[in-house]
PDB file of C-alpha atoms in Angstrom:
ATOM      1  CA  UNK Z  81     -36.178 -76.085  63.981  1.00  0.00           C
ATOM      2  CA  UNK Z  82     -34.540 -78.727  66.660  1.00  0.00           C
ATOM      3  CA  UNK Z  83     -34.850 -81.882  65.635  1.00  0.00           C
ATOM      4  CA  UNK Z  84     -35.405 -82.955  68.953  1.00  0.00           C
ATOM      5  CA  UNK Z  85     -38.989 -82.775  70.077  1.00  0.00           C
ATOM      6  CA  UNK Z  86     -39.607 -80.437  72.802  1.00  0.00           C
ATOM      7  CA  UNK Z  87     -42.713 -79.639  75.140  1.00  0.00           C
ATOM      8  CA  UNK Z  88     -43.458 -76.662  77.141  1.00  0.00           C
ATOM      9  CA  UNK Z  89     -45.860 -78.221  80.002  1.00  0.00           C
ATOM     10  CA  UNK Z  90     -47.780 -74.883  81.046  1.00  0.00           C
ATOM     11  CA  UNK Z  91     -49.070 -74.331  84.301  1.00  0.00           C
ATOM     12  CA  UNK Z  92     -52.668 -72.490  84.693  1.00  0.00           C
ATOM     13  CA  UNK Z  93     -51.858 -71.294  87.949  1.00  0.00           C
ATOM     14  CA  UNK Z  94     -48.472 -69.763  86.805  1.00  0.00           C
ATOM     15  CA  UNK Z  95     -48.940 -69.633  82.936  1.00  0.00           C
ATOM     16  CA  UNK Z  96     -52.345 -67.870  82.811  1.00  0.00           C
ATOM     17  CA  UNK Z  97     -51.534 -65.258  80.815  1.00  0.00           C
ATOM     18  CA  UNK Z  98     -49.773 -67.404  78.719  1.00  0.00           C
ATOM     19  CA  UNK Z  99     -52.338 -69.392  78.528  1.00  0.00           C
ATOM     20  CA  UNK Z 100     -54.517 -66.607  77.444  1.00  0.00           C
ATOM     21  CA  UNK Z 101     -52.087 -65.079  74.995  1.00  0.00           C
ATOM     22  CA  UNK Z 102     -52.436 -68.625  73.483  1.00  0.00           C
ATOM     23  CA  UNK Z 103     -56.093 -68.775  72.723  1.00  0.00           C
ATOM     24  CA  UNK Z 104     -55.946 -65.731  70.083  1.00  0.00           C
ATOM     25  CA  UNK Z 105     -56.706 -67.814  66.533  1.00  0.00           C
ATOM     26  CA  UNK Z 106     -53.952 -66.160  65.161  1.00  0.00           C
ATOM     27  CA  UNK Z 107     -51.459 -66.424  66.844  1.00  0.00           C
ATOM     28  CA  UNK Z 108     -52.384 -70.218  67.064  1.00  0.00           C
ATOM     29  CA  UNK Z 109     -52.021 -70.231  63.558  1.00  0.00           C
ATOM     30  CA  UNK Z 110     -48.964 -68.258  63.718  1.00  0.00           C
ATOM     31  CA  UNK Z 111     -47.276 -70.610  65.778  1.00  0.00           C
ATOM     32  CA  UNK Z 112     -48.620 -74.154  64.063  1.00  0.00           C
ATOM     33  CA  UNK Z 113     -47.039 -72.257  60.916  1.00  0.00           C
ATOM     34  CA  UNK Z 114     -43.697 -72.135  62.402  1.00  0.00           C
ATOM     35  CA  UNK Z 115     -43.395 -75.269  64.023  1.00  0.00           C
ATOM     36  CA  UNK Z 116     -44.771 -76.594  60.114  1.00  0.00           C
ATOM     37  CA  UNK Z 117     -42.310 -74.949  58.287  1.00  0.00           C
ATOM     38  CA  UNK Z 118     -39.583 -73.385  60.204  1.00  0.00           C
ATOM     39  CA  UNK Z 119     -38.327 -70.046  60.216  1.00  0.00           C
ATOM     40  CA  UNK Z 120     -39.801 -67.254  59.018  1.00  0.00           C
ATOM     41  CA  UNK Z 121     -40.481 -62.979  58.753  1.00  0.00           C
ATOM     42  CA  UNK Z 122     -43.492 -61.560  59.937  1.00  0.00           C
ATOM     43  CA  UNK Z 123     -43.849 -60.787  56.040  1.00  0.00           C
ATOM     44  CA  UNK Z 124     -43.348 -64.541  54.923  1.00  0.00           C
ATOM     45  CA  UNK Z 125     -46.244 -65.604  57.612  1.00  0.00           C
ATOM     46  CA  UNK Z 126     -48.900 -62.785  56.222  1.00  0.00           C
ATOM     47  CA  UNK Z 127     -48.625 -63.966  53.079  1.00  0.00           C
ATOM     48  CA  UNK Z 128     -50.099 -67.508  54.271  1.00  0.00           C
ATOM     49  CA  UNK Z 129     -52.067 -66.244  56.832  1.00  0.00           C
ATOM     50  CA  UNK Z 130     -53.399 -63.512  54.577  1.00  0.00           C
ATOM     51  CA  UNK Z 131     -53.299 -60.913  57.645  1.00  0.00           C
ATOM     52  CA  UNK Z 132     -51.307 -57.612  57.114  1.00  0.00           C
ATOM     53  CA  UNK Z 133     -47.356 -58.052  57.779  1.00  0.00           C
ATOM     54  CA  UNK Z 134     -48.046 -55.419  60.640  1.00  0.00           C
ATOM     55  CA  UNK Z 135     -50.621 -57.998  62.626  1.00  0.00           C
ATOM     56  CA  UNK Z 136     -48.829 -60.832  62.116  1.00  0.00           C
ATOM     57  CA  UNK Z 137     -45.508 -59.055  63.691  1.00  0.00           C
ATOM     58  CA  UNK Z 138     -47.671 -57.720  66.517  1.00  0.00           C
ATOM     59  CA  UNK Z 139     -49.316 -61.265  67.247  1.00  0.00           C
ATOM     60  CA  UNK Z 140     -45.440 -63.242  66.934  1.00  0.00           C
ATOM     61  CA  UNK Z 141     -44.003 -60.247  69.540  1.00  0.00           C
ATOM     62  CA  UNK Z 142     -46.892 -61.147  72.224  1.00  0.00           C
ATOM     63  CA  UNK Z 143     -46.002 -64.847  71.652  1.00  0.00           C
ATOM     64  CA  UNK Z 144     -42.570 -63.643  72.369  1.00  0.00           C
ATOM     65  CA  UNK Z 145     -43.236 -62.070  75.373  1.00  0.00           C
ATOM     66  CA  UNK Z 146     -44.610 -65.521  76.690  1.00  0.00           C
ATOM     67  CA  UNK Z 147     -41.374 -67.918  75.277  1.00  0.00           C
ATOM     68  CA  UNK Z 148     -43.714 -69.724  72.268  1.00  0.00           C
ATOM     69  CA  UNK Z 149     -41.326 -68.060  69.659  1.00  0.00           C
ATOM     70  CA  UNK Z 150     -37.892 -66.311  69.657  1.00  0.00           C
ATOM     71  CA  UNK Z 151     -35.718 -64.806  67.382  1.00  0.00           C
ATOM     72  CA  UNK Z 152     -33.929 -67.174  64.741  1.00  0.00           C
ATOM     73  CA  UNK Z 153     -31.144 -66.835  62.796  1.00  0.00           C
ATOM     74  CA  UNK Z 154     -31.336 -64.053  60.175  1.00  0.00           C
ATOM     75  CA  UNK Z 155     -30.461 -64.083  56.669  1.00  0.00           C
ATOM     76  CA  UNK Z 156     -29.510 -60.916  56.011  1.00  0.00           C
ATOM     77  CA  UNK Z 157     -29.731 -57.679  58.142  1.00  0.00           C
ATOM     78  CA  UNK Z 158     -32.715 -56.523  57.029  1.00  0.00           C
ATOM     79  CA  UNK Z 159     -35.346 -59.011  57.895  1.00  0.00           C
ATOM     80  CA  UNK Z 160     -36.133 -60.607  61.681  1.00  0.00           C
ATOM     81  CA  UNK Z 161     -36.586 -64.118  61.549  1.00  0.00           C
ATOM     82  CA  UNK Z 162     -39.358 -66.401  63.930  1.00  0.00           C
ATOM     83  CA  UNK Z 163     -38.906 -69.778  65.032  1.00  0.00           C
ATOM     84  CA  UNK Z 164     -40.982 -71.662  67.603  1.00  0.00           C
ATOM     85  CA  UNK Z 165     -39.094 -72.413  70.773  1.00  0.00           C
ATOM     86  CA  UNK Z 166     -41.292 -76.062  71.419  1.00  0.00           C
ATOM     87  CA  UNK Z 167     -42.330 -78.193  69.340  1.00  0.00           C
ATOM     88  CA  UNK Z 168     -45.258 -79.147  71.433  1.00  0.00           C
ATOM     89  CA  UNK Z 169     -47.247 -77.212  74.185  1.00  0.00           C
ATOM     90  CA  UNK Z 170     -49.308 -79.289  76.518  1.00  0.00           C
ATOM     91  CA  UNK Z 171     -51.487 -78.724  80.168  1.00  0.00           C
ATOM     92  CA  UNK Z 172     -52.865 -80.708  82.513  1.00  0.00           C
ATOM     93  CA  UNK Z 173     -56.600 -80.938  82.116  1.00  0.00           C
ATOM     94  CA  UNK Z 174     -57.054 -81.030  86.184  1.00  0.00           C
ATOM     95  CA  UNK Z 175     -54.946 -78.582  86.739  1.00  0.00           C
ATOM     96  CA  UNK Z 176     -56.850 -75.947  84.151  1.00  0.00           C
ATOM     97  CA  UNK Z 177     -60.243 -77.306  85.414  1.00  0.00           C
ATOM     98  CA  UNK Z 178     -59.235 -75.982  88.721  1.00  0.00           C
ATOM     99  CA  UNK Z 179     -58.072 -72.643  88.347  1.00  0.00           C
ATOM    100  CA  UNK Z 180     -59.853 -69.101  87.908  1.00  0.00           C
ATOM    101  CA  UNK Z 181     -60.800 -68.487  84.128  1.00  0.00           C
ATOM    102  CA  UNK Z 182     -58.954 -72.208  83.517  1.00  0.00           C
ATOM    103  CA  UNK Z 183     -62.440 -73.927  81.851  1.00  0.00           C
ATOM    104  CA  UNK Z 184     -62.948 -70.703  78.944  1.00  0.00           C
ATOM    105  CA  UNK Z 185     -59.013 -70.912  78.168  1.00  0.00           C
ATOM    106  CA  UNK Z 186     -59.318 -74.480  77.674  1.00  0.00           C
ATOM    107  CA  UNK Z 187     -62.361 -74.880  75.317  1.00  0.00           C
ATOM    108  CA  UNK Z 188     -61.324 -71.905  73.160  1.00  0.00           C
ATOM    109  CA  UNK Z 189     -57.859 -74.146  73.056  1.00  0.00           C
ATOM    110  CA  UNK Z 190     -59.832 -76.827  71.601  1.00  0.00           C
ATOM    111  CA  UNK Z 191     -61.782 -74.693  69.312  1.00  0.00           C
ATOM    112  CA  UNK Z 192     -59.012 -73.609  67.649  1.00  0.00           C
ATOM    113  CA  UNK Z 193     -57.709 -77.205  67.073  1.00  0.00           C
ATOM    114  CA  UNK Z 194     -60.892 -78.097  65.460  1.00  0.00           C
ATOM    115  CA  UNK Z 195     -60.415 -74.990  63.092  1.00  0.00           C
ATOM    116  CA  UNK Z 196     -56.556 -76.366  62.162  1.00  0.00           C
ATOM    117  CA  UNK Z 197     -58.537 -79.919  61.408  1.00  0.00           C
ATOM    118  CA  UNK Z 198     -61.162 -77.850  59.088  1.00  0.00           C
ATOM    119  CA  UNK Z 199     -57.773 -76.551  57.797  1.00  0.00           C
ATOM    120  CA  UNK Z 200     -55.546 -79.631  57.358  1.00  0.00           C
ATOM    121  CA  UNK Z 201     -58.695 -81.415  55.916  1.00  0.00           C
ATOM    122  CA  UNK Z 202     -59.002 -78.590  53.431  1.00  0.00           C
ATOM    123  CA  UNK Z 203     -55.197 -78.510  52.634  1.00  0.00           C
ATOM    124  CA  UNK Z 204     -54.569 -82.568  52.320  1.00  0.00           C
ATOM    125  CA  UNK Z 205     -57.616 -82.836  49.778  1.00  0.00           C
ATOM    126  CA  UNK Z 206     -56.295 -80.359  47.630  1.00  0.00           C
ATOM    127  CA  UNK Z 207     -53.018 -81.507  47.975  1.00  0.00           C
ATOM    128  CA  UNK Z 208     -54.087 -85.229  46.767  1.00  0.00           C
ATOM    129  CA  UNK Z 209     -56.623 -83.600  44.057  1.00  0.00           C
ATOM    130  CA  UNK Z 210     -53.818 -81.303  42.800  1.00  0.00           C
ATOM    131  CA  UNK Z 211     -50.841 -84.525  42.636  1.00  0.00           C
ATOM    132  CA  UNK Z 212     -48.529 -82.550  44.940  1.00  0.00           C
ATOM    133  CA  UNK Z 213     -49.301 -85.773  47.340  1.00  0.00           C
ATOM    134  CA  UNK Z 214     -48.383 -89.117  45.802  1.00  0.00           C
ATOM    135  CA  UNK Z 215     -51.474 -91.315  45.052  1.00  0.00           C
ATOM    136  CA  UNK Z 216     -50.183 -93.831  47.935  1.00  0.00           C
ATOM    137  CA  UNK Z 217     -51.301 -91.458  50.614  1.00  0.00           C
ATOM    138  CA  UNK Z 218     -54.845 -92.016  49.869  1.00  0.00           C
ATOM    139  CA  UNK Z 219     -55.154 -95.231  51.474  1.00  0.00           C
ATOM    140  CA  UNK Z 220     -53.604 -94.744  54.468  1.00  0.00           C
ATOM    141  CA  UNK Z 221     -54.922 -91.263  55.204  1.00  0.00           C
ATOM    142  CA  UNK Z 222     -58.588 -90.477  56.409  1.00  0.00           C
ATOM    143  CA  UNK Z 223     -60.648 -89.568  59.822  1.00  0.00           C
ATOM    144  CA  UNK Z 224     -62.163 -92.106  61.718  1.00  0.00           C
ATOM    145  CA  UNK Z 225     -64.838 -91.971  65.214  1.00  0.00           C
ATOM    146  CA  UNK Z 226     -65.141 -95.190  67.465  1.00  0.00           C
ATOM    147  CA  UNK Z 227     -67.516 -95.228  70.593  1.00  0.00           C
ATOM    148  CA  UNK Z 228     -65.866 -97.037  73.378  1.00  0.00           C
ATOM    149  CA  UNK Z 229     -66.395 -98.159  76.934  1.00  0.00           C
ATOM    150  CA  UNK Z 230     -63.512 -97.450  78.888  1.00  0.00           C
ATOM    151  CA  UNK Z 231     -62.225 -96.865  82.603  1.00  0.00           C
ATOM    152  CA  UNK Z 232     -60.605 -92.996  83.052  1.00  0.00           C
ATOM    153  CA  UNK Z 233     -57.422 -95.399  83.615  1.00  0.00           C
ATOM    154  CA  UNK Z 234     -57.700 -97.300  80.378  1.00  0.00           C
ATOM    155  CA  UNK Z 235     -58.758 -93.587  78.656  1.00  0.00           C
ATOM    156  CA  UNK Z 236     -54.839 -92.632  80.303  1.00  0.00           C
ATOM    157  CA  UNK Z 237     -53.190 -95.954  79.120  1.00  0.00           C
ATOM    158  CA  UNK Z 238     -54.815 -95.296  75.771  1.00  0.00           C
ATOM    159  CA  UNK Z 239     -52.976 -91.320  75.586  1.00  0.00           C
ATOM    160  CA  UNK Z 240     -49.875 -92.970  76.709  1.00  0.00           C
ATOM    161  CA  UNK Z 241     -49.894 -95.930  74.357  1.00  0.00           C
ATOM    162  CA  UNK Z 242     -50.727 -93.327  71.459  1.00  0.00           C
ATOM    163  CA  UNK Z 243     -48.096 -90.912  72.235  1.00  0.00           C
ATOM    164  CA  UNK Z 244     -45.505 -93.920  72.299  1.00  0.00           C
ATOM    165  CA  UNK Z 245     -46.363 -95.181  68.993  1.00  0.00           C
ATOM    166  CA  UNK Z 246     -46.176 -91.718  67.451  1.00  0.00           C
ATOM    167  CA  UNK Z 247     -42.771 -90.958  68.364  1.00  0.00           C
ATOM    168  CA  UNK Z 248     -41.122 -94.179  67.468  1.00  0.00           C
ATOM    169  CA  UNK Z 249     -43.060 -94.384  64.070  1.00  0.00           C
ATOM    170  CA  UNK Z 250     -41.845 -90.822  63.994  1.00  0.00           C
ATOM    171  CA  UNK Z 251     -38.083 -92.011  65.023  1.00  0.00           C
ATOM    172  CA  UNK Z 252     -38.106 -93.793  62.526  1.00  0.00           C
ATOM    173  CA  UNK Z 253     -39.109 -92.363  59.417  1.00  0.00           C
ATOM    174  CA  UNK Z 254     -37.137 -88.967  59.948  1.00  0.00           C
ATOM    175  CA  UNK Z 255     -34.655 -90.304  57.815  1.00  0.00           C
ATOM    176  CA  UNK Z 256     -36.682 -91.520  54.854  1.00  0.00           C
ATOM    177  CA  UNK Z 257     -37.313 -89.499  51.556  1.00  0.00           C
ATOM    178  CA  UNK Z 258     -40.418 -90.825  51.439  1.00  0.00           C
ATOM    179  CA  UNK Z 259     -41.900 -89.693  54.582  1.00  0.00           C
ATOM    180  CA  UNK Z 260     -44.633 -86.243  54.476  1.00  0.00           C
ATOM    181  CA  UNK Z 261     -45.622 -83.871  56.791  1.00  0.00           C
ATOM    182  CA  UNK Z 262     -48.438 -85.919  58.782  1.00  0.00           C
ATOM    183  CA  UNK Z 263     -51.312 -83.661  61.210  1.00  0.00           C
ATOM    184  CA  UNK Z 264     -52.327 -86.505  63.340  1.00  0.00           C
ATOM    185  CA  UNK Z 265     -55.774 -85.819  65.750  1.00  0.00           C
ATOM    186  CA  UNK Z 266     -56.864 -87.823  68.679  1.00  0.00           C
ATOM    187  CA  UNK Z 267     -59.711 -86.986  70.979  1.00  0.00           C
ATOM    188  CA  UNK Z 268     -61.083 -89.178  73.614  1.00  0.00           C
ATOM    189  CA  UNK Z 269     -64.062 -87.210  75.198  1.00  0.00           C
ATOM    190  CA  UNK Z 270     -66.193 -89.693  77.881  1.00  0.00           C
ATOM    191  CA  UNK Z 271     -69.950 -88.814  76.973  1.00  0.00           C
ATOM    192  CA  UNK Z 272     -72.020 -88.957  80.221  1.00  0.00           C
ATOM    193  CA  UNK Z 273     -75.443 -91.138  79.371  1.00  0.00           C
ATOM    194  CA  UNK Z 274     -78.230 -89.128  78.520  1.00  0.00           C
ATOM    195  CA  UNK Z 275     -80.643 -88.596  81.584  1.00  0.00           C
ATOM    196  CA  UNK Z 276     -83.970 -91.465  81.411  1.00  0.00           C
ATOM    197  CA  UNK Z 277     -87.385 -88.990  80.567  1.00  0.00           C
ATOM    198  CA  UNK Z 278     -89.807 -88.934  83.240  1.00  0.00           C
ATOM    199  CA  UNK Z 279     -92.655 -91.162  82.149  1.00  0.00           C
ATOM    200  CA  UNK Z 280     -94.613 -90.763  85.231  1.00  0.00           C
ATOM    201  CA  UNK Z 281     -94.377 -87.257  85.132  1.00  0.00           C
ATOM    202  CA  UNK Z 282     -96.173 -87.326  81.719  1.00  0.00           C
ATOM    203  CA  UNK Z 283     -98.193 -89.729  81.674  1.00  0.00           C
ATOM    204  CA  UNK Z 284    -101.845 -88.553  81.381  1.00  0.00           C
TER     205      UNK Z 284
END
């Protein structure tokens, strides 16, 4: 893959079948697997997915059709090789909130992030339980929840601030043999308070 980070902003109004394409689980998967690992057949990616070689070339051609993967460099003659074309795919929230069919395509995008935490989770414990991760990750790593009271601006400033730090810790490490794969989650979701009961209404 480029070592440069790229993003593919989509647009709901323009990108909505994109968009749509995008929400299949599989071909979520399909594409976190590429931008993971790099390269690879339709052959190479059913063997981790555990989906038939004939899916997972159907799936990677639709997300072809909509410029998430193209073609890479092929080994030999006989195979076709995958990459992804971004290294990150982002939308504004507004902007899907807005248009027709914008809300569904949105949560089932989020759904299927929760399943790749259920699946990192899975992976990284078995990973430290099996030694293929150095005992110093276990400090370090983890999940953690905070309740906060926070402006929509500050809720911004704290994305921005976030993002910033993540590619210049990122910039930084590339270089060092020490540095692993890390799937880092945020999520900052305002709760509205919870409506006051009635009393009156129930009182006897």
């Amino acid at each position: 893959m480029d070592s440069e980070p790229t993003r593919r902003v989509l647009d709901p109004d323009r990108d909505g079948a994109a968009l749509k394409a995008l929400t299949h689980p599989l071909r979520i998967e399909l594409l976190g697997l590429l931008r993971q690992h790099g390269p690879a057949t339709a052959s190479e990616l059913a063997a981790r997915t555990g989906d038939s070689s004939a899916s997972t070339s159907y799936h990677l051609r639709v997300l072809a059709k909509y410029a998430f993967v193209a073609e890479a460099d092929h080994r030999d003659s006989r195979e076709r090789r995958w990459k992804s074309v971004h290294t990150l795919t982002s939308w504004s929230n507004e902007a899907m909130h807005r248009a027709p069919g914008g809300r569904a395509a949105l949560s089932a995008l989020r759904r299927r992030q929760l399943e790749h935490l259920e699946r990192s989770l899975a992976l990284h414990e078995a990973d430290l339980e099996s030694g293929r991760l150095d005992a110093a990750w276990q400090e370090p790593s983890g999940l953690s929840d905070s309740l906060l009271r926070l402006t929509p601006e500050s809720l911004a400033e704290l994305w921005e601030a976030l993002a910033a730090k993540t590619t210049e810790l990122a910039a930084r490490d590339e270089a060092d043999p020490r540095a692993e794969q890390v799937v880092v989650f945020t999520a900052g979701l305002p709760l509205a308070p919870e409506p006051v009961p009635d009393t009156a209404e129930n009182a006897s």
